[in-house]
PDB file of C-alpha atoms in Angstrom:
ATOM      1  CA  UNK A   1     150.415   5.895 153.906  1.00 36.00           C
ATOM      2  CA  UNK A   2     146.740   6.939 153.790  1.00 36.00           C
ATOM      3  CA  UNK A   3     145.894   9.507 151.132  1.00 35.00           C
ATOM      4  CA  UNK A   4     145.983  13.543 152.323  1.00 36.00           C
ATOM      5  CA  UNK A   5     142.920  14.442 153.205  1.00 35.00           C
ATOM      6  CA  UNK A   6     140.534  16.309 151.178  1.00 34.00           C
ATOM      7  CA  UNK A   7     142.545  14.753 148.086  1.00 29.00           C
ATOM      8  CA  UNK A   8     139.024  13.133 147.168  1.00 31.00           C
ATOM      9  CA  UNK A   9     139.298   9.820 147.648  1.00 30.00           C
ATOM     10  CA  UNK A  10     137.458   8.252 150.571  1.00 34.00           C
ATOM     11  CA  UNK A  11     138.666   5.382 153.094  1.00 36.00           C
ATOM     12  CA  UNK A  12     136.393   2.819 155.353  1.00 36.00           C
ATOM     13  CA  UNK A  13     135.478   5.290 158.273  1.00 40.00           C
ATOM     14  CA  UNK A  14     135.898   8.329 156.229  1.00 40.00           C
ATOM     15  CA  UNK A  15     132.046   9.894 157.674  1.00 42.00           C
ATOM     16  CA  UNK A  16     132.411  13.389 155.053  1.00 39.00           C
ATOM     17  CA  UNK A  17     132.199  12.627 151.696  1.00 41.00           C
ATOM     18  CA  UNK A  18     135.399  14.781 149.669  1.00 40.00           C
ATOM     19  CA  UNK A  19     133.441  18.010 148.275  1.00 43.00           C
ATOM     20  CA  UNK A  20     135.246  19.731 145.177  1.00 41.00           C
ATOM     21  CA  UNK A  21     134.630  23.550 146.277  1.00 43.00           C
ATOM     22  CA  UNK A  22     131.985  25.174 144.169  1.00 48.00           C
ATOM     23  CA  UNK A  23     133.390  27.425 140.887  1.00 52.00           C
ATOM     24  CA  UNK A  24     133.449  31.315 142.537  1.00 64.00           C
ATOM     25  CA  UNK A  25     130.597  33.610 141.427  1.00 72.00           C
ATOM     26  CA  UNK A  26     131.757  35.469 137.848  1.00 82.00           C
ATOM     27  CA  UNK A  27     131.766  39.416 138.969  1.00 93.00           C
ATOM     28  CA  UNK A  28     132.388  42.544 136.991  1.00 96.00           C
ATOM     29  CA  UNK A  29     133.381  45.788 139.207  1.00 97.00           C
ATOM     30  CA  UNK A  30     131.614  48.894 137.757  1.00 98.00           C
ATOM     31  CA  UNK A  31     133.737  52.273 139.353  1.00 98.00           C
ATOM     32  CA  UNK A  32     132.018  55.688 138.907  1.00 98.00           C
ATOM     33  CA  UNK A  33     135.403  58.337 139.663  1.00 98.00           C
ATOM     34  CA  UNK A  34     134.679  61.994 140.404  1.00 98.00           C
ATOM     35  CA  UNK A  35     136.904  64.045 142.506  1.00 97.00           C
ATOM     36  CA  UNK A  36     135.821  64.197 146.369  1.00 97.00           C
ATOM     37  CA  UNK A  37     133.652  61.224 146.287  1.00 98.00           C
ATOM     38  CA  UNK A  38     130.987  63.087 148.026  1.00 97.00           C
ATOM     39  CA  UNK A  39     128.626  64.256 145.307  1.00 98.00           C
ATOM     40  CA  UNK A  40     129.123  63.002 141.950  1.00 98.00           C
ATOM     41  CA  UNK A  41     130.375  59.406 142.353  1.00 98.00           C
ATOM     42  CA  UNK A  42     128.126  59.143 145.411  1.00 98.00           C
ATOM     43  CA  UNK A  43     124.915  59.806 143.420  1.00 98.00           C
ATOM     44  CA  UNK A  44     126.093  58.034 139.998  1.00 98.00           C
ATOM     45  CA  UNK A  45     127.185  54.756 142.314  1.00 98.00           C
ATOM     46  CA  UNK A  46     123.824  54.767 144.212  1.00 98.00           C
ATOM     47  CA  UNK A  47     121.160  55.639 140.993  1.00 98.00           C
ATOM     48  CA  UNK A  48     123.049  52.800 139.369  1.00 98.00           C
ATOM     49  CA  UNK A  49     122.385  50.286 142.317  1.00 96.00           C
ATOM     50  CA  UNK A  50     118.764  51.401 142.404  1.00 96.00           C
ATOM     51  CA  UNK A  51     117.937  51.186 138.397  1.00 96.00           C
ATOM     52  CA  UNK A  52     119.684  47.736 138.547  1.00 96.00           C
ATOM     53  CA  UNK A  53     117.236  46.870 141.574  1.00 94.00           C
ATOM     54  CA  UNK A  54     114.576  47.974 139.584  1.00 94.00           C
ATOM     55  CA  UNK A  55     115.482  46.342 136.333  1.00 93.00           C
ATOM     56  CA  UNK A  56     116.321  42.766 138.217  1.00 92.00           C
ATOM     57  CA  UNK A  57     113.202  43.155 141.046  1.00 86.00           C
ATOM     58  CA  UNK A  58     114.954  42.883 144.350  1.00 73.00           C
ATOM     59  CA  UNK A  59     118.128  43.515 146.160  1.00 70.00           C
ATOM     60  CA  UNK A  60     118.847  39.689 145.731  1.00 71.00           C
ATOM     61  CA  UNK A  61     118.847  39.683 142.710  1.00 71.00           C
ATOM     62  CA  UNK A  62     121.248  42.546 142.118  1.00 75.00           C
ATOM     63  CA  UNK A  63     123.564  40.457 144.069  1.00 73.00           C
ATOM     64  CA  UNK A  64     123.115  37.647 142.483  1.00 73.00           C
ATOM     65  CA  UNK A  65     123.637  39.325 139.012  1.00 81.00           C
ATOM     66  CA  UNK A  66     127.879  39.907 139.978  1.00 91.00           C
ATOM     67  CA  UNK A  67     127.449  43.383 138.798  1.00 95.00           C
ATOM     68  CA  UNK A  68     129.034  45.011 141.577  1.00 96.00           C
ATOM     69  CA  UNK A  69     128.834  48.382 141.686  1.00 97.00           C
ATOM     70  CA  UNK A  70     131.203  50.876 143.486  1.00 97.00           C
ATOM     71  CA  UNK A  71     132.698  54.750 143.472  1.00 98.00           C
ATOM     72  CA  UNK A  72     136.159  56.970 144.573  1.00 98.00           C
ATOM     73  CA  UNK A  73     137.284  60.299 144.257  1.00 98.00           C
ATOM     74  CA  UNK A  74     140.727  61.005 142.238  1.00 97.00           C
ATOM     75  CA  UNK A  75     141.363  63.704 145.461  1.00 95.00           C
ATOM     76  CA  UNK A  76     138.886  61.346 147.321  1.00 87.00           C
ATOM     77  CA  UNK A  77     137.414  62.383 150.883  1.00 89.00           C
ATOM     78  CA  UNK A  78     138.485  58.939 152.695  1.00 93.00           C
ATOM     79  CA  UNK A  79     135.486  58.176 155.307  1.00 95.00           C
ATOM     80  CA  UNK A  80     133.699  61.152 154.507  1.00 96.00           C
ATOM     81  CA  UNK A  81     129.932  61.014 154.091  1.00 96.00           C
ATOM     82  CA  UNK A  82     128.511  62.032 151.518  1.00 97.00           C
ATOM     83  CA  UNK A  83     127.104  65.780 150.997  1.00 98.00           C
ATOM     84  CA  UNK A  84     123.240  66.452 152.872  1.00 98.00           C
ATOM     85  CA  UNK A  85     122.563  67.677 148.942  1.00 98.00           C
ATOM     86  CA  UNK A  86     123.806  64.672 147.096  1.00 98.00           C
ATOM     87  CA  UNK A  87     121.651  62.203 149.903  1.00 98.00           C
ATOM     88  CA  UNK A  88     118.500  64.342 148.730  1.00 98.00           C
ATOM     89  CA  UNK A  89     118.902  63.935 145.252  1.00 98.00           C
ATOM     90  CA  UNK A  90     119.143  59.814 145.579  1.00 98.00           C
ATOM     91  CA  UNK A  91     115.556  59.865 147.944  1.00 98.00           C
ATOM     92  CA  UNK A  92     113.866  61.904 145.405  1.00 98.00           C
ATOM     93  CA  UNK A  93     114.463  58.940 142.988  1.00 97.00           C
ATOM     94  CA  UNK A  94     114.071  56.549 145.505  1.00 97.00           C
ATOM     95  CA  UNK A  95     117.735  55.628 146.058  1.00 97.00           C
ATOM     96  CA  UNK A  96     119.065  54.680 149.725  1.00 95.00           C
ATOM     97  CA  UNK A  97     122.359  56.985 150.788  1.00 97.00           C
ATOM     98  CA  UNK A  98     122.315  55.022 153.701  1.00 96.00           C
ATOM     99  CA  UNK A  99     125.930  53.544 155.011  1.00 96.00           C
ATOM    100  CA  UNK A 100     128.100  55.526 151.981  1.00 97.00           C
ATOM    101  CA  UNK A 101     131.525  56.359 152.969  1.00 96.00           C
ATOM    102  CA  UNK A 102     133.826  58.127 150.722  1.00 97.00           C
ATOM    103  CA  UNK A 103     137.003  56.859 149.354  1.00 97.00           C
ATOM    104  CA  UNK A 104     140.557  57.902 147.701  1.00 97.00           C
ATOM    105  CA  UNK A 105     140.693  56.527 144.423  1.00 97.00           C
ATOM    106  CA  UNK A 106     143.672  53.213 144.880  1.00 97.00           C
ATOM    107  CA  UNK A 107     145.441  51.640 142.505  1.00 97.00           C
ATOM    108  CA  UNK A 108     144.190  48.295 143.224  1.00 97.00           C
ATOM    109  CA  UNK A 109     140.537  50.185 142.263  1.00 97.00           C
ATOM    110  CA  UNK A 110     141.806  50.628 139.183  1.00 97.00           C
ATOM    111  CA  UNK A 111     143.368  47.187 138.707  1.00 97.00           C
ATOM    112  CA  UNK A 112     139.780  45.196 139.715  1.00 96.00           C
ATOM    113  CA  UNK A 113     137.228  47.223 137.855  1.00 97.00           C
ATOM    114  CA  UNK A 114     136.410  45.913 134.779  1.00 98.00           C
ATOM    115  CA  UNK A 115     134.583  49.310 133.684  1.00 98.00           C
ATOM    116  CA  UNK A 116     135.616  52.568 135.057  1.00 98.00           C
ATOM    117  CA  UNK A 117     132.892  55.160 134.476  1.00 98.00           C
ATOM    118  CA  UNK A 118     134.474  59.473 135.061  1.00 98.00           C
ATOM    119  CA  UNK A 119     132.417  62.403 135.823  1.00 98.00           C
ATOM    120  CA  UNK A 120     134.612  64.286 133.439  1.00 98.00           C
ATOM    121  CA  UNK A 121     137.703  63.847 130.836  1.00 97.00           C
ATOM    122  CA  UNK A 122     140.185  65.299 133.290  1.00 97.00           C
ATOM    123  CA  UNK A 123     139.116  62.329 135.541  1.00 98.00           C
ATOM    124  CA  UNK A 124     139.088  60.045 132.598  1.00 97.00           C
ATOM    125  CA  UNK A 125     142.727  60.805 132.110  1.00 97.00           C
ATOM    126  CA  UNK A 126     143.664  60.663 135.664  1.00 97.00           C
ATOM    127  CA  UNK A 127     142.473  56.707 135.835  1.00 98.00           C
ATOM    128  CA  UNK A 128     144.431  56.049 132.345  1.00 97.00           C
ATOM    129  CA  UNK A 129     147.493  58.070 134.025  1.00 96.00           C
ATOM    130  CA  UNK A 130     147.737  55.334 136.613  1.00 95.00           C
ATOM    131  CA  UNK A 131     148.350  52.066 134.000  1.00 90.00           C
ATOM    132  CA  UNK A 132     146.936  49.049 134.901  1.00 90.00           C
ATOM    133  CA  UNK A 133     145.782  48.806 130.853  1.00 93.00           C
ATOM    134  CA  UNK A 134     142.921  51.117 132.204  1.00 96.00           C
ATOM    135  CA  UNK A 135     142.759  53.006 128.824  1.00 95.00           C
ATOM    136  CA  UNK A 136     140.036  50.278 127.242  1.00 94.00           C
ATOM    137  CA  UNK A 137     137.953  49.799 129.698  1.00 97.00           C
ATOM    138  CA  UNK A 138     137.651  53.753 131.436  1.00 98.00           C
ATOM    139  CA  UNK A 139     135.191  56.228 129.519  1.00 98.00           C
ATOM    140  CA  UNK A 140     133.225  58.871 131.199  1.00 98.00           C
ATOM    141  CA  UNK A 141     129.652  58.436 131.784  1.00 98.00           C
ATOM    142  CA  UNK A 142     128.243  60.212 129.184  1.00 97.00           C
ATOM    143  CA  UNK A 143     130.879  59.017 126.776  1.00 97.00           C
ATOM    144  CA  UNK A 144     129.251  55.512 127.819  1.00 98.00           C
ATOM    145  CA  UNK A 145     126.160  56.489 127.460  1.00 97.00           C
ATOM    146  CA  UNK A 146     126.708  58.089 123.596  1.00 96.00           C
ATOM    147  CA  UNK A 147     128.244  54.674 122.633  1.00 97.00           C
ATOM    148  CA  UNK A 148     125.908  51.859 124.107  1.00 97.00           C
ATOM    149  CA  UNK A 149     123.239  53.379 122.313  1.00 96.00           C
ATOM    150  CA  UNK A 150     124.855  52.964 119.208  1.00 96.00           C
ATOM    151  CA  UNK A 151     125.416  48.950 120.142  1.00 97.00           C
ATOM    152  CA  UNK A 152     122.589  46.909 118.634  1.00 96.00           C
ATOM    153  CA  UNK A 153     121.352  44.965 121.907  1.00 95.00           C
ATOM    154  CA  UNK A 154     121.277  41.532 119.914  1.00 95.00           C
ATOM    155  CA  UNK A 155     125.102  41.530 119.162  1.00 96.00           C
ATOM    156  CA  UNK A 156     125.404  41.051 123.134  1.00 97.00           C
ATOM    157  CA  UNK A 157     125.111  37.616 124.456  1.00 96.00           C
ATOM    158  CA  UNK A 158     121.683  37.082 125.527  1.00 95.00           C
ATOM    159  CA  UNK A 159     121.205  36.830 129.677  1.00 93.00           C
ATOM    160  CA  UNK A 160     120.479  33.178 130.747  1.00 92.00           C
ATOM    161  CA  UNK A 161     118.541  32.649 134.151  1.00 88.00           C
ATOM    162  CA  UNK A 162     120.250  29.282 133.943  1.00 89.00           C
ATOM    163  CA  UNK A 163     123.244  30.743 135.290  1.00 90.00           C
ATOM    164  CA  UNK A 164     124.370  31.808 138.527  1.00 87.00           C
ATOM    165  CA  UNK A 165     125.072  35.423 137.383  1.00 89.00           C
ATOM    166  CA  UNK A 166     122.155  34.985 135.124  1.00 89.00           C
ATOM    167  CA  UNK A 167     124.714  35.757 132.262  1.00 93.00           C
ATOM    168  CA  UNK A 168     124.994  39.082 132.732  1.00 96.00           C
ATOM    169  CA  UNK A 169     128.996  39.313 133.780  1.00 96.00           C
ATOM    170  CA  UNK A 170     129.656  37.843 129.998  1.00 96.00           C
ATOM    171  CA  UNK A 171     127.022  40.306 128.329  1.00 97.00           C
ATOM    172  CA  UNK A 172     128.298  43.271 130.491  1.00 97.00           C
ATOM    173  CA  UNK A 173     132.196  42.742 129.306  1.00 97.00           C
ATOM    174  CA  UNK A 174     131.440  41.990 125.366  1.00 98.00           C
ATOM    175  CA  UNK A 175     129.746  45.520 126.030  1.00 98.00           C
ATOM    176  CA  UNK A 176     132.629  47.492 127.646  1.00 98.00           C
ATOM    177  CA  UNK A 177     134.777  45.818 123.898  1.00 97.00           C
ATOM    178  CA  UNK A 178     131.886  46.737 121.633  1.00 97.00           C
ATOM    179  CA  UNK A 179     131.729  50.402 123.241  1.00 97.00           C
ATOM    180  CA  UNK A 180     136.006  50.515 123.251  1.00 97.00           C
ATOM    181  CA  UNK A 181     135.667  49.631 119.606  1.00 95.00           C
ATOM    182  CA  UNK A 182     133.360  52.368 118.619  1.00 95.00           C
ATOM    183  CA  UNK A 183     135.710  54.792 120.455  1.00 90.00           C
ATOM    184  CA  UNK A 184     137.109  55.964 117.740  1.00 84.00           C
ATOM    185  CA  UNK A 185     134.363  56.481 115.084  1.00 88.00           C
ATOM    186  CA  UNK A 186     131.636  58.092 117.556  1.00 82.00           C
ATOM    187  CA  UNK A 187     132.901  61.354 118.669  1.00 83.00           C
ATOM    188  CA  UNK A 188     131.188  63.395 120.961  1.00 82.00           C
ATOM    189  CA  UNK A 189     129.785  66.864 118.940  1.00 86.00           C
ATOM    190  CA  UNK A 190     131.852  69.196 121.506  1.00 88.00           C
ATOM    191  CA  UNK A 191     134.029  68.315 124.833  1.00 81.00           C
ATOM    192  CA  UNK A 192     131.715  69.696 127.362  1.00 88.00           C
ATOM    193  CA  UNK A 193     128.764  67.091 126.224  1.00 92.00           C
ATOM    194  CA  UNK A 194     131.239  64.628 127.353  1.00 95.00           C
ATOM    195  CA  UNK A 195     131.321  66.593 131.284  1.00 97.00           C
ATOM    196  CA  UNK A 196     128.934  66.412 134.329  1.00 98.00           C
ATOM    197  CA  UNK A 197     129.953  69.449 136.267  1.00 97.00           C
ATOM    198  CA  UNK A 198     131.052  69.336 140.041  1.00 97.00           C
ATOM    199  CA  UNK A 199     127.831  70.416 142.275  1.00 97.00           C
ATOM    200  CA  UNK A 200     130.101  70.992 145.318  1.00 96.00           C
ATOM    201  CA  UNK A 201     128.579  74.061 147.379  1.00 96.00           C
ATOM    202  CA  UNK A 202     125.905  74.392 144.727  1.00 98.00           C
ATOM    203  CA  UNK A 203     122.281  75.055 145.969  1.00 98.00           C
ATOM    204  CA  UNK A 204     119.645  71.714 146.107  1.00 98.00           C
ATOM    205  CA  UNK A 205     118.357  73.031 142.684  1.00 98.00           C
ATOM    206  CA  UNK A 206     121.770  72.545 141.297  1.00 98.00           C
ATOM    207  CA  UNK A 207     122.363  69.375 142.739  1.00 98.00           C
ATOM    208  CA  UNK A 208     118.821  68.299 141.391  1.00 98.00           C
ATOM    209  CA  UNK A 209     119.939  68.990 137.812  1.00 98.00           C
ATOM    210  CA  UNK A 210     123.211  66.976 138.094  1.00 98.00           C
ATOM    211  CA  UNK A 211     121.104  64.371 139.698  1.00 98.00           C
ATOM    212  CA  UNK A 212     118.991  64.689 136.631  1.00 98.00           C
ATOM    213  CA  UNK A 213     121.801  64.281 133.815  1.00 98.00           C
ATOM    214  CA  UNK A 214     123.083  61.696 136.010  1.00 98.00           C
ATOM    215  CA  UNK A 215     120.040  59.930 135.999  1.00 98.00           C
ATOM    216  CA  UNK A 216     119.629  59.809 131.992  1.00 97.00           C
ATOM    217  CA  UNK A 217     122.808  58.706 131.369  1.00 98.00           C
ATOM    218  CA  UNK A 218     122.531  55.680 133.332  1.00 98.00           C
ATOM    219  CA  UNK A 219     119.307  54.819 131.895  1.00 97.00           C
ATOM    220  CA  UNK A 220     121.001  53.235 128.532  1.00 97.00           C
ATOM    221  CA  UNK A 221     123.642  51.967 130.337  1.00 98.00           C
ATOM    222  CA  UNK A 222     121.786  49.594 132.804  1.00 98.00           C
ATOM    223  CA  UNK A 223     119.571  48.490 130.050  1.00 97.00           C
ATOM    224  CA  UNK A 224     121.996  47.606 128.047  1.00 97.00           C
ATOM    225  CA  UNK A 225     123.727  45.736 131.096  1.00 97.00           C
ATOM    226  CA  UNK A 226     120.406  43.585 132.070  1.00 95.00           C
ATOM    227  CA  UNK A 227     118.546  43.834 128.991  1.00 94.00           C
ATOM    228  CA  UNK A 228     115.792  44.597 130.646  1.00 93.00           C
ATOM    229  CA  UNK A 229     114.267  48.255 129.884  1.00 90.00           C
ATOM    230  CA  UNK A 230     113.589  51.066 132.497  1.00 85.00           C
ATOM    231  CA  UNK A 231     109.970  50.524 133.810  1.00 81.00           C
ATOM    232  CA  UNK A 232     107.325  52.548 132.260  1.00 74.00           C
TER     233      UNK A 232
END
């Protein structure tokens, strides 16, 4: 009996040569969680997009990195654009809202992110409430923020343009365990430095501070991600 094809091992008349399928791209799932979806995780998911475009130099490259970068709402607007405000905010720094549609925070989410990133603690909580060994790996994002910079940069594996991902799925998860082992020992100085408040109905100016704070506290974060700092 001839051998089952695509076993690897080639006959007379056999014209395609067996080809092992290639190893799948490495990938790490960054969430940003706020409540609706519309304004908070909206802006955080699409600042973080464009400082990882600007770090890494084209769109390519960001997916080519396998930092994958996504958002839902804990009482999540499912297929709702995002608010007029919230699309302002991301053009004044250059970001595309183009094509967003909102989305109820899911279980399965949770279970595929590798870092969950919360507007506030109350969200924070909400994404640990729902298992899935979520508690060492969900923070909110100026939680994040206050521990990266406390990570010396050369403690993280170095990226390497030699691979596919460019390294940066390995450097990105030894940074989510070096910020869940600081935890502990880096507290924030009150509870509210740990919040970025809901802009929902707010005025543009509003929305343009959020934006703002929003902004800032990413800034560490995707450096420390790419090692490659903000441009000047």
């Amino acid at each position: 009996m001839p051998p089952p094809q695509g076993r690897g091992i080639a006959g007379p008349g056999d014209d395609i040569p067996f080809a092992a399928p290639a190893d799948p791209m490495p990938c790490f799932r960054i969430l940003h969680v706020s409540t609706g979806n519309v304004c908070r995780s909206p802006i955080t998911e699409r600042l973080h997009r464009h400082a990882l475009q600007e770090r890494l130099g084209s769109p390519q490259a960001v997916r080519g990195c396998g930092l994958l970068v996504e958002s839902a709402g804990t009482w999540g607007h499912e297929g709702a654009p995002m608010e007029a405000h919230a699309a302002t905010v991301l053009a004044d720094y250059g970001a595309d809202p183009a094509g967003f549609i909102g989305r109820e925070l899911l279980d399965e989410h949770v279970i595929r992110a590798d870092l969950v990133l919360t507007a506030t603690r109350d969200h924070r909580a909400q994404v640990i409430s729902m298992g899935h060994s979520a508690g060492l790996r969900t923070f909110t994002l100026k939680e994040f923020n206050r521990l990266v910079r406390a990570i010396d940069p050369a403690t993280l594996p170095a990226p390497d343009p030699d691979l596919p991902d460019s390294g940066l799925v390995e450097r990105a998860r030894a940074l989510v365990g070096a910020a869940a082992a600081l935890r502990g020992w880096l507290l924030a100085p009150n509870p509210e430095s740990d919040e970025v408040y809901d802009p929902y109905g707010a005025p543009i100016t509003f929305f343009r501070s959020i934006g703002d704070e929003i902004n800032r506290a990413l800034d560490p974060v995707v450096t420390a991600l790419t090692g490659v700092p903000a441009p000047a």
